[in-house]
Amino acid sequence: MNKIKILDESISNIIAAGEVVENPASMIKELIENSLDANSSSIKINVTNKGRNVKIIDNGNGMSKTDLFLSIERHATSKIISKEDIYNLKSYGFRGEALASIASVSKMSIASKNIDSITGHQIYVNAGKIIKDKEVVKNQGTEIEIKELFFNTPARLKFLRTKNTEYNKIKHVVLTQALANYNVSFQLSLDNKIVLKTSGKGFENCITELFSFNILKNLKKFKYGYYGTMDILRSTKDYIFTYINKRYVKSKIIETAIIDAYYTKLMKGKYPFAIIYFDINPKEIDVNVHPSKKIIKFSNDNTVYNDIKSELKKTLWENESDSMPSLNIENNNIKPTKYFNNEKITTTPTQIFNNFELNKQNYQEIKKIDSIYKIKEEKNSFVENINIQSNNNFQNFNKISQKKVVNDNIMEYKINRLKNIKILGQLNNMYILVERNETLEIYDQHIVHERILYEELKEKYYNKKISKQNLLTPISIEVSEIEKEKVIQNLDIFNDFGFEIEDFGENEIIIRTVPTFNFRKSVKETFFNIIKEMMSKKETDIRENIIISMSCKNAIKAGEKLEIEEISILLNKLYLYGKFTCPHGRPIILKIPFLELDKKFGRK
């Protein structure tokens, strides 16, 4: 007796529905994409009963009576005709499965009218079978109503989550579609209450309507979309919105490129706000990897990664000097959007001036010191300075760093930003206190100096101005076999930084020369930290590890007392470079407006 049989069409439709219609949110995504493919400029969605009942109305092209009947048949589509069309897709849908799959697991009605028809037509479908049809009077477009989703698949019904969970998934779907199609008006109602609405009047209005004006003003444009400033960092990757040819996708390649572009700017556990619109030849991607079409494959991952990372990194560095982080408490009025649980940005001082020590020249206006740009010669116990001429051409690491970091115009601009500053002193020998423009500014002295050293060392390296000094007694360092292998592989790079290193037998290396650098920590300790950075960050450029390690380990530490003159030099140099995070991404400045202090003390 033969055991293999062809499944009944109703059973195969239910199986297909399990892939295409995972939950109410995935169903709504399919319906929205159909409306967009029909050139709709207005899409309205109403959801009730935990997502099991949905009505979606659009003003798109609509369907003729014949097309309406065909629309619920599997693999009936207007998007592709030939095999070649699959690899040249310009539409959202193409399989002809969505309506057939939805119809097979729900009670559905579809009413539609196209421009050529005098009247519209409506069909009623129960579990994939048309049970009734009639003519209707309606405007051009399509109206689809789904009731009792999964009524005939109780197992699938059991997997639905709570109402809030299902509704949040639906909000996310509509929001991501609205971001991609900001010239289309969207309206989402949950239990007959409007929770999301866009006007379809362009990107800026869309961002304000979906999030807030604060988000809009902190978004900057670059070649492949928009990136957020440091003021709107998030605690998850959920705010990296990626669109490939206007299709919302989750792409680890692109997410990694975005995060890597922010390297040295992001604190651990913080992620940027970004909206990426990446257009690519449809032949270079495969959107048919997964039924949801959320996952795609690129023919060349490395090209996509490098293009996005390099463009964003270049733009970030070009614009950083003009954007100082604003941590104003009085501006913390970003309301959590109705559509996402946004983290409210708050900065509240937990202590007021504990251990506050006034310097003798307290409340002194900051001085422009002519000699501050002429760094004092570093004096140490080394002999014989030798200038290094690097022969290596490093094209993959921070190309813009090869340019001169500052020019005369930028220098003048930075100095102008220091007007009206009054240095108050130090707090706990850890923070620099400054008064400016009716605001108390608190600077972390270690991070200030670390950023300055980082910029100086990077500038010297790329301008080939690092000199090295011979040691009277070479330094011997014990390393593991893996660490030694890593160091030996990068001897040329270490040499370009002034470290002349030799293999000295099993698990040992010696350092014969070091860079002309004011090592506040021992050379040995600094070098151990470089090795630690190298081993812990596999994909990071070794040069960046060296620069960060040397800067961090040799910067002024918390607990060191500074004179007004030293503070003045630090602040001038900080504003000269215009970078306001440490290389690890921690903020340098906290700003507390006097108005906020007045409120705290009940004055206003």
Coordinates of C-alpha atoms in Angstrom, one line a residue:
M1 CA 0.0 0.0 0.0
N2 CA 1.4 3.4 -0.9
K3 CA 2.0 5.7 2.0
I4 CA 3.0 9.0 0.4
K5 CA 0.0 11.2 -0.6
I6 CA -0.4 14.8 -1.9
L7 CA -1.8 17.0 0.9
D8 CA -5.3 18.5 0.5
E9 CA -5.0 22.1 -0.6
S10 CA -6.7 23.4 2.7
I11 CA -4.1 21.5 4.8
S12 CA -1.1 22.8 2.7
N13 CA -2.5 26.4 3.0
I14 CA -2.6 26.0 6.8
I15 CA 1.0 24.8 6.8
A16 CA 2.1 27.7 4.6
A17 CA 0.2 30.1 6.9
G18 CA 2.3 28.8 9.8
E19 CA 5.4 30.2 8.1
V20 CA 4.0 33.5 6.7
V21 CA 1.6 34.3 9.6
E22 CA 3.5 33.7 12.8
N23 CA 1.4 36.1 14.8
P24 CA -0.9 39.2 14.3
A25 CA 2.1 41.5 13.8
S26 CA 3.5 39.4 10.9
M27 CA 0.0 39.3 9.3
I28 CA -0.3 43.1 9.5
K29 CA 3.2 43.5 8.0
E30 CA 2.1 41.4 5.0
L31 CA -1.1 43.5 4.6
I32 CA 0.8 46.8 4.8
E33 CA 3.3 45.7 2.2
N34 CA 0.4 44.8 -0.1
S35 CA -1.0 48.3 0.4
L36 CA 2.4 49.9 -0.3
D37 CA 2.9 47.8 -3.5
A38 CA -0.5 49.1 -4.6
N39 CA 0.9 52.7 -4.4
S40 CA -1.2 53.7 -1.4
S41 CA -0.6 57.1 0.1
S42 CA -2.8 56.5 3.2
I43 CA -3.0 53.3 5.3
K44 CA -5.3 53.0 8.3
I45 CA -5.2 50.0 10.6
N46 CA -7.6 49.1 13.5
V47 CA -6.7 46.2 15.8
T48 CA -8.9 44.6 18.4
N49 CA -9.2 41.3 20.3
K50 CA -5.5 41.0 21.0
G51 CA -4.7 41.2 17.3
R52 CA -7.1 38.5 16.2
N53 CA -9.4 41.1 14.6
V54 CA -7.9 43.5 12.1
K55 CA -9.2 46.0 9.6
I56 CA -6.9 47.8 7.1
I57 CA -8.0 50.4 4.7
D58 CA -5.9 51.9 1.9
N59 CA -6.4 54.3 -1.1
G60 CA -4.1 52.3 -3.4
N61 CA -4.7 51.0 -7.0
G62 CA -7.4 48.6 -5.9
M63 CA -8.3 45.4 -7.7
S64 CA -10.7 44.4 -10.4
K65 CA -13.3 41.7 -9.7
T66 CA -11.3 39.0 -11.4
D67 CA -8.1 40.0 -9.5
L68 CA -10.0 40.0 -6.3
F69 CA -11.0 36.4 -6.7
L70 CA -7.5 35.4 -7.6
S71 CA -5.9 37.3 -4.7
I72 CA -6.6 34.5 -2.2
E73 CA -5.2 31.8 -4.4
R74 CA -1.7 30.5 -3.5
H75 CA 1.1 31.7 -5.7
A76 CA -1.2 34.2 -7.5
T77 CA 0.8 37.5 -7.8
S78 CA 1.1 40.5 -9.9
K79 CA 4.7 41.2 -8.8
I80 CA 6.7 38.6 -10.9
I81 CA 6.2 36.8 -14.2
S82 CA 9.5 35.1 -15.0
K83 CA 12.3 33.5 -13.0
E84 CA 14.6 36.5 -13.6
D85 CA 12.1 38.8 -11.8
I86 CA 12.9 37.0 -8.5
Y87 CA 16.4 38.4 -8.7
N88 CA 15.4 41.9 -9.7
L89 CA 12.7 42.6 -7.1
K90 CA 11.4 46.1 -6.7
S91 CA 8.3 45.3 -4.7
Y92 CA 7.7 44.1 -1.1
G93 CA 5.7 41.0 -2.0
F94 CA 6.3 38.5 -4.7
R95 CA 5.4 35.0 -3.6
G96 CA 1.6 35.4 -3.8
E97 CA 1.2 33.6 -0.4
A98 CA 0.2 36.3 2.0
L99 CA -3.6 36.7 1.4
A100 CA -4.0 32.9 0.8
S101 CA -2.2 32.1 4.0
I102 CA -4.2 34.7 6.0
A103 CA -7.5 33.6 4.5
S104 CA -6.8 29.9 5.4
V105 CA -6.6 30.6 9.2
S106 CA -9.3 33.3 9.6
K107 CA -12.7 34.7 8.6
M108 CA -11.9 37.4 6.1
S109 CA -13.6 39.9 3.9
I110 CA -12.0 41.9 1.1
A111 CA -13.6 44.9 -0.7
S112 CA -11.7 46.6 -3.5
K113 CA -12.2 49.0 -6.4
N114 CA -9.7 50.0 -9.1
I115 CA -9.8 53.2 -11.2
D116 CA -11.4 51.4 -14.2
S117 CA -14.3 50.0 -12.3
I118 CA -17.6 51.8 -11.8
T119 CA -18.4 49.9 -8.6
G120 CA -16.3 47.8 -6.2
H121 CA -16.6 44.2 -5.3
Q122 CA -16.4 42.4 -2.0
I123 CA -15.8 38.7 -1.1
Y124 CA -16.2 36.8 2.1
V125 CA -13.8 34.0 2.9
N126 CA -13.9 31.4 5.6
A127 CA -10.9 29.2 6.2
G128 CA -9.7 29.9 2.6
K129 CA -13.0 29.2 0.9
I130 CA -15.1 32.0 -0.7
I131 CA -18.6 31.8 0.8
K132 CA -20.1 35.0 -0.6
D133 CA -19.4 37.9 -2.9
K134 CA -21.3 41.1 -3.9
E135 CA -20.9 44.5 -5.5
V136 CA -20.3 47.5 -3.2
V137 CA -20.1 51.2 -3.5
K138 CA -16.7 52.4 -2.3
N139 CA -13.8 54.7 -3.2
Q140 CA -10.7 53.5 -5.1
G141 CA -8.5 51.3 -2.9
T142 CA -8.9 48.1 -0.8
E143 CA -10.4 47.3 2.6
I144 CA -9.5 44.0 4.3
E145 CA -11.1 42.8 7.5
I146 CA -9.9 39.8 9.4
K147 CA -11.8 38.2 12.2
E148 CA -11.0 35.3 14.6
L149 CA -7.4 34.8 13.4
F150 CA -6.3 31.2 14.0
F151 CA -9.8 30.1 14.8
N152 CA -9.2 26.8 13.1
T153 CA -5.7 26.2 14.4
P154 CA -6.1 26.1 18.2
A155 CA -2.4 25.1 18.7
R156 CA -1.3 28.3 17.1
L157 CA -3.8 30.2 19.1
K158 CA -2.2 29.0 22.3
F159 CA 1.1 30.5 21.4
L160 CA -0.3 34.1 21.3
R161 CA 1.2 36.2 24.0
T162 CA -0.5 38.7 26.3
K163 CA -2.4 41.6 24.7
N164 CA 0.4 44.1 25.6
T165 CA 3.1 41.9 24.0
E166 CA 1.1 41.3 20.8
Y167 CA 0.2 45.0 20.6
N168 CA 3.8 46.1 21.1
K169 CA 4.8 43.8 18.2
I170 CA 2.2 45.4 16.0
K171 CA 3.3 48.9 17.0
H172 CA 6.9 48.0 16.0
V173 CA 5.8 46.7 12.6
V174 CA 3.8 49.8 11.8
L175 CA 6.5 52.1 13.1
T176 CA 9.2 50.5 11.0
Q177 CA 7.0 50.6 7.9
A178 CA 6.3 54.3 8.5
L179 CA 10.0 55.1 8.9
A180 CA 10.6 53.5 5.5
N181 CA 7.7 55.2 3.8
Y182 CA 7.6 58.7 5.4
N183 CA 5.6 60.1 2.5
V184 CA 2.8 57.7 3.2
S185 CA 0.2 58.5 5.9
F186 CA -0.1 55.8 8.6
Q187 CA -2.7 55.5 11.3
L188 CA -2.8 52.6 13.9
S189 CA -5.6 52.2 16.3
L190 CA -5.6 49.6 19.1
D191 CA -9.0 48.8 20.6
N192 CA -10.3 51.8 18.6
K193 CA -7.8 54.2 20.2
I194 CA -5.3 55.9 17.9
V195 CA -1.7 55.2 19.2
L196 CA 0.4 56.0 16.1
K197 CA -0.3 58.5 13.3
T198 CA 1.9 60.1 10.7
S199 CA 1.0 62.8 8.2
G200 CA 3.0 61.5 5.2
K201 CA 4.7 64.8 4.9
G202 CA 8.3 63.8 4.8
F203 CA 11.1 62.5 7.0
E204 CA 11.3 65.3 9.6
N205 CA 7.6 65.3 10.3
C206 CA 7.6 61.5 10.5
I207 CA 10.4 61.4 13.1
T208 CA 8.7 64.1 15.2
E209 CA 5.4 62.2 15.0
L210 CA 6.8 58.8 15.8
F211 CA 9.4 59.9 18.5
S212 CA 9.9 63.5 19.4
F213 CA 11.4 66.8 18.2
N214 CA 14.4 66.1 20.5
I215 CA 15.1 62.9 18.5
L216 CA 14.8 64.9 15.3
K217 CA 17.3 67.6 16.3
N218 CA 19.8 65.0 17.4
L219 CA 19.8 63.1 14.1
K220 CA 22.5 63.9 11.6
K221 CA 22.4 62.9 7.9
F222 CA 25.1 60.9 6.2
K223 CA 25.4 59.0 2.9
Y224 CA 23.4 56.0 4.0
G225 CA 20.7 57.6 6.3
Y226 CA 20.8 59.2 9.7
Y227 CA 22.8 58.7 12.9
G228 CA 22.1 60.0 16.4
T229 CA 24.3 62.2 18.5
M230 CA 25.7 61.1 21.8
D231 CA 22.7 62.7 23.5
I232 CA 20.3 60.0 22.3
L233 CA 22.3 56.8 22.9
R234 CA 20.2 53.8 23.9
S235 CA 20.7 50.7 26.0
T236 CA 19.7 48.2 23.3
K237 CA 20.2 47.8 19.5
D238 CA 16.5 48.2 18.9
Y239 CA 17.0 51.7 17.7
I240 CA 19.2 50.8 14.8
F241 CA 16.6 50.7 12.0
T242 CA 17.9 49.1 8.8
Y243 CA 16.3 49.3 5.4
I244 CA 17.5 47.5 2.3
N245 CA 15.8 48.9 -0.8
K246 CA 13.1 50.3 1.6
R247 CA 12.6 46.8 3.2
Y248 CA 13.0 46.7 7.0
V249 CA 15.5 44.0 7.9
K250 CA 17.6 42.8 10.8
S251 CA 21.2 42.8 9.5
K252 CA 24.0 41.8 11.9
I253 CA 26.5 43.0 9.2
I254 CA 25.0 46.5 9.1
E255 CA 24.5 46.7 12.9
T256 CA 28.1 45.8 13.5
A257 CA 29.3 48.4 10.9
I258 CA 27.3 51.1 12.7
I259 CA 28.5 50.2 16.2
D260 CA 32.1 49.9 15.0
A261 CA 31.9 53.3 13.4
Y262 CA 31.2 54.7 16.8
Y263 CA 34.3 53.0 18.3
T264 CA 35.9 55.1 21.0
K265 CA 32.7 57.0 21.5
L266 CA 30.3 54.4 23.0
M267 CA 30.3 53.3 26.6
K268 CA 29.8 49.7 27.3
G269 CA 26.2 48.7 27.0
K270 CA 25.2 51.8 25.0
Y271 CA 24.2 51.8 21.3
P272 CA 23.5 54.5 18.8
F273 CA 20.2 55.6 17.4
A274 CA 20.4 55.2 13.6
I275 CA 18.2 54.9 10.6
I276 CA 19.9 53.3 7.6
Y277 CA 18.5 53.5 4.1
F278 CA 20.8 51.3 2.0
D279 CA 20.0 50.9 -1.7
I280 CA 21.6 48.0 -3.6
N281 CA 21.2 46.2 -6.8
P282 CA 18.5 43.6 -6.2
K283 CA 20.8 41.0 -7.9
E284 CA 23.3 41.5 -5.1
I285 CA 20.9 40.3 -2.3
D286 CA 18.6 37.4 -1.6
V287 CA 15.4 38.3 0.2
N288 CA 14.0 34.8 -0.3
V289 CA 16.0 33.3 2.6
H290 CA 13.1 33.3 5.2
P291 CA 9.3 33.5 4.8
S292 CA 9.2 36.8 6.9
K293 CA 11.7 38.4 4.4
K294 CA 13.3 40.0 7.5
I295 CA 16.6 38.2 7.0
I296 CA 18.5 38.8 3.8
K297 CA 21.9 37.7 2.3
F298 CA 24.4 39.9 0.6
S299 CA 26.5 38.6 -2.2
N300 CA 29.5 40.5 -0.6
D301 CA 29.2 41.2 3.2
N302 CA 32.6 42.8 3.5
T303 CA 31.7 45.5 0.9
V304 CA 28.5 46.4 2.6
Y305 CA 30.2 46.5 6.0
N306 CA 33.2 48.6 4.9
D307 CA 31.0 51.1 2.9
I308 CA 28.7 51.8 5.7
K309 CA 31.3 51.9 8.4
S310 CA 33.7 54.1 6.5
E311 CA 31.1 56.6 5.5
L312 CA 29.6 56.9 9.0
K313 CA 33.0 57.1 10.7
K314 CA 34.1 59.8 8.3
T315 CA 31.0 61.8 9.0
L316 CA 31.1 61.3 12.7
W317 CA 34.7 62.6 12.9
E318 CA 34.0 65.6 10.5
N319 CA 31.0 66.7 12.6
E320 CA 32.3 66.0 16.1
S321 CA 34.1 69.2 16.5
D322 CA 30.9 71.2 16.1
S323 CA 28.8 69.2 18.5
M324 CA 29.5 69.3 22.2
P325 CA 27.3 66.9 24.2
S326 CA 24.5 68.5 26.0
L327 CA 23.6 66.9 29.3
N328 CA 21.4 69.8 30.5
I329 CA 18.9 68.6 33.1
E330 CA 16.4 71.3 32.2
N331 CA 16.2 69.8 28.7
N332 CA 15.3 66.3 29.9
N333 CA 11.8 66.6 28.7
I334 CA 11.9 63.8 26.1
K335 CA 8.6 62.0 26.7
P336 CA 8.7 58.3 26.2
T337 CA 7.0 57.8 22.9
K338 CA 3.7 56.0 22.9
Y339 CA 5.0 53.6 20.4
F340 CA 8.2 52.5 22.1
N341 CA 9.3 52.4 25.7
N342 CA 12.1 55.0 25.2
E343 CA 14.6 55.4 28.0
K344 CA 14.2 58.8 29.5
I345 CA 17.4 60.8 29.5
T346 CA 18.1 62.0 33.0
T347 CA 21.0 63.5 34.7
T348 CA 20.5 64.3 38.4
P349 CA 23.4 65.1 40.7
T350 CA 23.5 62.8 43.6
Q351 CA 25.9 64.9 45.6
I352 CA 26.3 68.7 45.8
F353 CA 29.9 69.8 46.2
N354 CA 31.2 67.2 48.7
N355 CA 34.9 67.9 49.5
F356 CA 34.8 71.0 47.4
E357 CA 38.2 72.7 47.6
L358 CA 38.7 76.2 46.4
N359 CA 42.0 77.1 44.7
K360 CA 43.7 80.3 45.7
Q361 CA 42.7 81.9 42.4
N362 CA 39.1 80.7 42.8
Y363 CA 36.6 82.1 40.4
Q364 CA 39.3 83.3 38.1
E365 CA 38.5 83.8 34.4
I366 CA 40.2 81.3 32.2
K367 CA 43.3 82.8 30.4
K368 CA 44.4 82.3 26.9
I369 CA 47.9 81.0 27.4
D370 CA 50.1 81.5 24.4
S371 CA 52.4 78.6 25.3
I372 CA 49.7 76.0 25.8
Y373 CA 50.0 74.7 22.2
K374 CA 53.8 74.3 22.7
I375 CA 54.0 71.1 24.7
K376 CA 56.9 71.1 27.2
E377 CA 59.7 68.8 26.3
E378 CA 59.3 65.5 28.0
K379 CA 62.2 64.9 30.4
N380 CA 63.1 61.4 31.4
S381 CA 65.9 59.0 32.0
F382 CA 66.3 57.9 28.3
V383 CA 69.1 58.8 26.0
E384 CA 69.5 59.3 22.3
N385 CA 66.4 60.5 20.4
I386 CA 65.9 58.9 17.0
N387 CA 63.2 60.1 14.6
I388 CA 61.0 57.4 13.1
Q389 CA 60.1 57.4 9.5
S390 CA 57.2 55.0 9.0
N391 CA 57.1 53.2 5.6
N392 CA 53.8 51.5 6.2
N393 CA 50.7 52.7 4.4
F394 CA 47.7 52.2 6.7
Q395 CA 44.6 52.6 4.6
N396 CA 42.1 50.8 6.8
F397 CA 42.5 52.6 10.1
N398 CA 40.9 56.1 10.5
K399 CA 42.0 57.7 7.2
I400 CA 40.8 61.1 8.4
S401 CA 43.3 60.9 11.2
Q402 CA 46.0 61.3 8.6
K403 CA 44.9 64.9 8.1
K404 CA 46.0 67.6 10.4
V405 CA 43.7 67.5 13.4
V406 CA 43.3 71.2 13.7
N407 CA 43.8 74.3 11.5
D408 CA 44.0 77.9 12.4
N409 CA 40.3 78.5 11.8
I410 CA 39.2 75.6 14.0
M411 CA 41.7 76.8 16.7
E412 CA 40.2 80.3 16.7
Y413 CA 36.7 78.8 16.8
K414 CA 37.6 76.6 19.8
I415 CA 39.1 79.5 21.7
N416 CA 36.0 81.6 21.1
R417 CA 34.0 78.9 22.8
L418 CA 36.0 79.4 26.0
K419 CA 34.8 82.9 26.5
N420 CA 33.1 83.7 29.8
I421 CA 34.5 80.6 31.5
K422 CA 35.3 80.9 35.2
I423 CA 37.2 78.1 36.9
L424 CA 35.8 77.4 40.3
G425 CA 38.2 74.7 41.4
Q426 CA 38.2 70.9 41.9
L427 CA 35.7 68.6 43.5
N428 CA 37.3 65.8 45.5
N429 CA 40.4 66.2 43.4
M430 CA 38.5 64.4 40.7
Y431 CA 36.3 66.8 38.9
I432 CA 36.9 70.3 37.5
L433 CA 34.2 72.8 38.2
V434 CA 33.6 75.6 35.8
E435 CA 30.9 78.4 35.6
R436 CA 29.8 79.5 32.1
N437 CA 26.6 80.9 30.7
E438 CA 24.4 80.5 33.8
T439 CA 25.5 76.8 33.9
L440 CA 27.7 74.7 36.2
E441 CA 30.0 72.5 34.1
I442 CA 31.6 69.5 35.7
Y443 CA 34.6 67.9 33.9
D444 CA 36.1 64.5 34.7
Q445 CA 39.8 65.4 34.8
H446 CA 41.1 61.9 33.9
I447 CA 38.9 61.7 30.8
V448 CA 39.8 65.2 29.7
H449 CA 43.5 64.4 29.8
E450 CA 43.0 61.0 28.3
R451 CA 41.2 62.5 25.3
I452 CA 43.9 65.0 24.9
L453 CA 46.7 62.4 25.0
Y454 CA 44.7 60.2 22.6
E455 CA 44.4 63.0 20.0
E456 CA 48.0 64.2 20.4
L457 CA 49.4 60.7 20.0
K458 CA 47.2 59.9 17.0
E459 CA 48.1 63.1 15.3
K460 CA 51.8 62.5 15.8
Y461 CA 51.5 58.9 14.6
Y462 CA 49.8 59.7 11.4
N463 CA 52.1 62.7 10.7
K464 CA 55.1 60.4 11.4
K465 CA 56.3 62.7 14.2
I466 CA 56.8 60.0 16.8
S467 CA 60.4 59.9 18.0
K468 CA 61.9 57.1 20.0
Q469 CA 64.6 56.8 22.7
N470 CA 67.1 54.0 23.3
L471 CA 67.0 52.5 26.8
L472 CA 70.2 52.2 28.7
T473 CA 68.9 48.9 30.1
P474 CA 66.4 47.0 27.9
I475 CA 63.1 46.0 29.5
S476 CA 62.4 42.3 29.7
I477 CA 58.8 41.2 29.7
E478 CA 57.4 37.7 30.2
V479 CA 54.4 36.9 28.0
S480 CA 52.3 33.8 27.2
E481 CA 52.9 32.0 24.0
I482 CA 49.7 33.5 22.4
E483 CA 50.6 37.0 23.5
K484 CA 54.1 36.6 22.2
E485 CA 52.8 35.4 18.8
K486 CA 50.5 38.5 18.7
V487 CA 53.4 40.9 19.4
I488 CA 55.8 39.3 17.0
Q489 CA 53.1 39.4 14.2
N490 CA 52.9 43.2 14.8
L491 CA 56.5 44.2 15.3
D492 CA 56.4 46.7 12.4
I493 CA 53.5 48.5 14.0
F494 CA 55.1 48.6 17.4
N495 CA 58.3 50.0 15.8
D496 CA 56.2 52.8 14.2
F497 CA 55.1 53.7 17.7
G498 CA 58.6 53.8 19.0
F499 CA 58.8 50.3 20.6
E500 CA 61.7 48.3 19.2
I501 CA 61.0 44.8 20.4
E502 CA 63.0 41.6 20.0
D503 CA 62.2 37.9 20.6
F504 CA 64.3 36.9 23.6
G505 CA 63.6 33.2 23.9
E506 CA 60.7 31.2 25.3
N507 CA 57.9 33.3 26.6
E508 CA 60.0 36.4 26.8
I509 CA 60.5 39.6 24.8
I510 CA 62.7 42.6 25.4
I511 CA 62.0 46.3 24.6
R512 CA 65.1 48.2 23.4
T513 CA 63.5 51.6 22.5
V514 CA 60.3 53.4 23.6
P515 CA 58.5 56.5 22.2
T516 CA 59.3 60.0 23.5
F517 CA 56.3 60.1 25.7
N518 CA 55.7 61.1 29.3
F519 CA 55.0 57.7 30.9
R520 CA 53.2 58.5 34.2
K521 CA 53.0 54.7 34.6
S522 CA 56.0 52.5 34.0
V523 CA 56.7 51.4 30.5
K524 CA 56.3 47.8 31.5
E525 CA 52.8 48.5 33.0
T526 CA 51.8 50.5 29.9
F527 CA 53.0 47.7 27.6
F528 CA 51.2 45.0 29.5
N529 CA 48.0 47.1 29.1
I530 CA 48.6 47.3 25.4
I531 CA 48.9 43.5 25.2
K532 CA 45.7 43.1 27.3
E533 CA 43.8 45.4 24.9
M534 CA 45.2 43.5 21.9
M535 CA 44.1 40.2 23.2
S536 CA 40.6 41.3 24.3
K537 CA 39.6 43.1 21.1
K538 CA 40.0 40.7 18.3
E539 CA 38.7 42.8 15.5
T540 CA 40.0 46.2 16.6
D541 CA 43.0 47.7 14.8
I542 CA 46.2 47.2 16.8
R543 CA 47.2 50.9 16.3
E544 CA 44.0 52.0 18.0
N545 CA 44.7 49.6 20.9
I546 CA 48.2 51.1 21.4
I547 CA 47.0 54.7 21.2
I548 CA 44.1 54.0 23.7
S549 CA 46.3 52.1 26.1
M550 CA 49.0 54.7 26.2
S551 CA 46.5 57.5 26.6
C552 CA 44.4 55.9 29.4
K553 CA 47.3 54.6 31.5
N554 CA 49.2 57.8 31.4
A555 CA 46.5 60.4 31.9
I556 CA 45.9 62.4 35.1
K557 CA 44.2 60.2 37.6
A558 CA 41.3 60.8 40.0
G559 CA 42.8 62.2 43.3
E560 CA 45.5 64.3 41.7
K561 CA 45.3 68.0 42.7
L562 CA 45.5 70.5 39.9
E563 CA 46.4 74.2 39.9
I564 CA 44.3 76.7 38.0
E565 CA 47.1 77.0 35.5
E566 CA 47.0 73.3 34.8
I567 CA 43.2 73.3 34.6
S568 CA 43.3 76.2 32.1
I569 CA 45.8 74.3 29.9
L570 CA 43.6 71.1 30.0
L571 CA 40.4 73.0 29.0
N572 CA 42.1 74.9 26.2
K573 CA 43.5 71.7 24.7
L574 CA 40.2 69.9 25.1
Y575 CA 38.3 72.6 23.2
L576 CA 41.1 72.7 20.6
Y577 CA 40.4 69.1 19.7
G578 CA 36.7 69.4 20.2
K579 CA 36.2 65.8 21.3
F580 CA 33.9 65.4 24.3
T581 CA 34.0 61.7 25.1
C582 CA 36.9 59.5 26.2
P583 CA 38.2 56.9 23.7
H584 CA 36.0 54.3 25.4
G585 CA 32.9 56.6 24.9
R586 CA 32.4 57.9 28.5
P587 CA 31.2 61.5 28.6
I588 CA 33.6 64.3 29.7
I589 CA 31.2 67.0 30.7
L590 CA 28.1 67.2 32.9
K591 CA 26.1 70.5 32.7
I592 CA 23.8 71.7 35.4
P593 CA 21.9 74.9 34.6
F594 CA 21.6 77.4 37.5
L595 CA 17.9 77.3 36.9
E596 CA 17.8 73.6 37.9
L597 CA 19.8 74.4 41.0
D598 CA 17.3 77.1 41.9
K599 CA 14.5 74.5 41.5
K600 CA 16.3 72.0 43.7
F601 CA 16.6 74.6 46.5
G602 CA 12.9 75.7 46.1
R603 CA 13.8 79.2 44.7
K604 CA 11.7 78.7 41.6

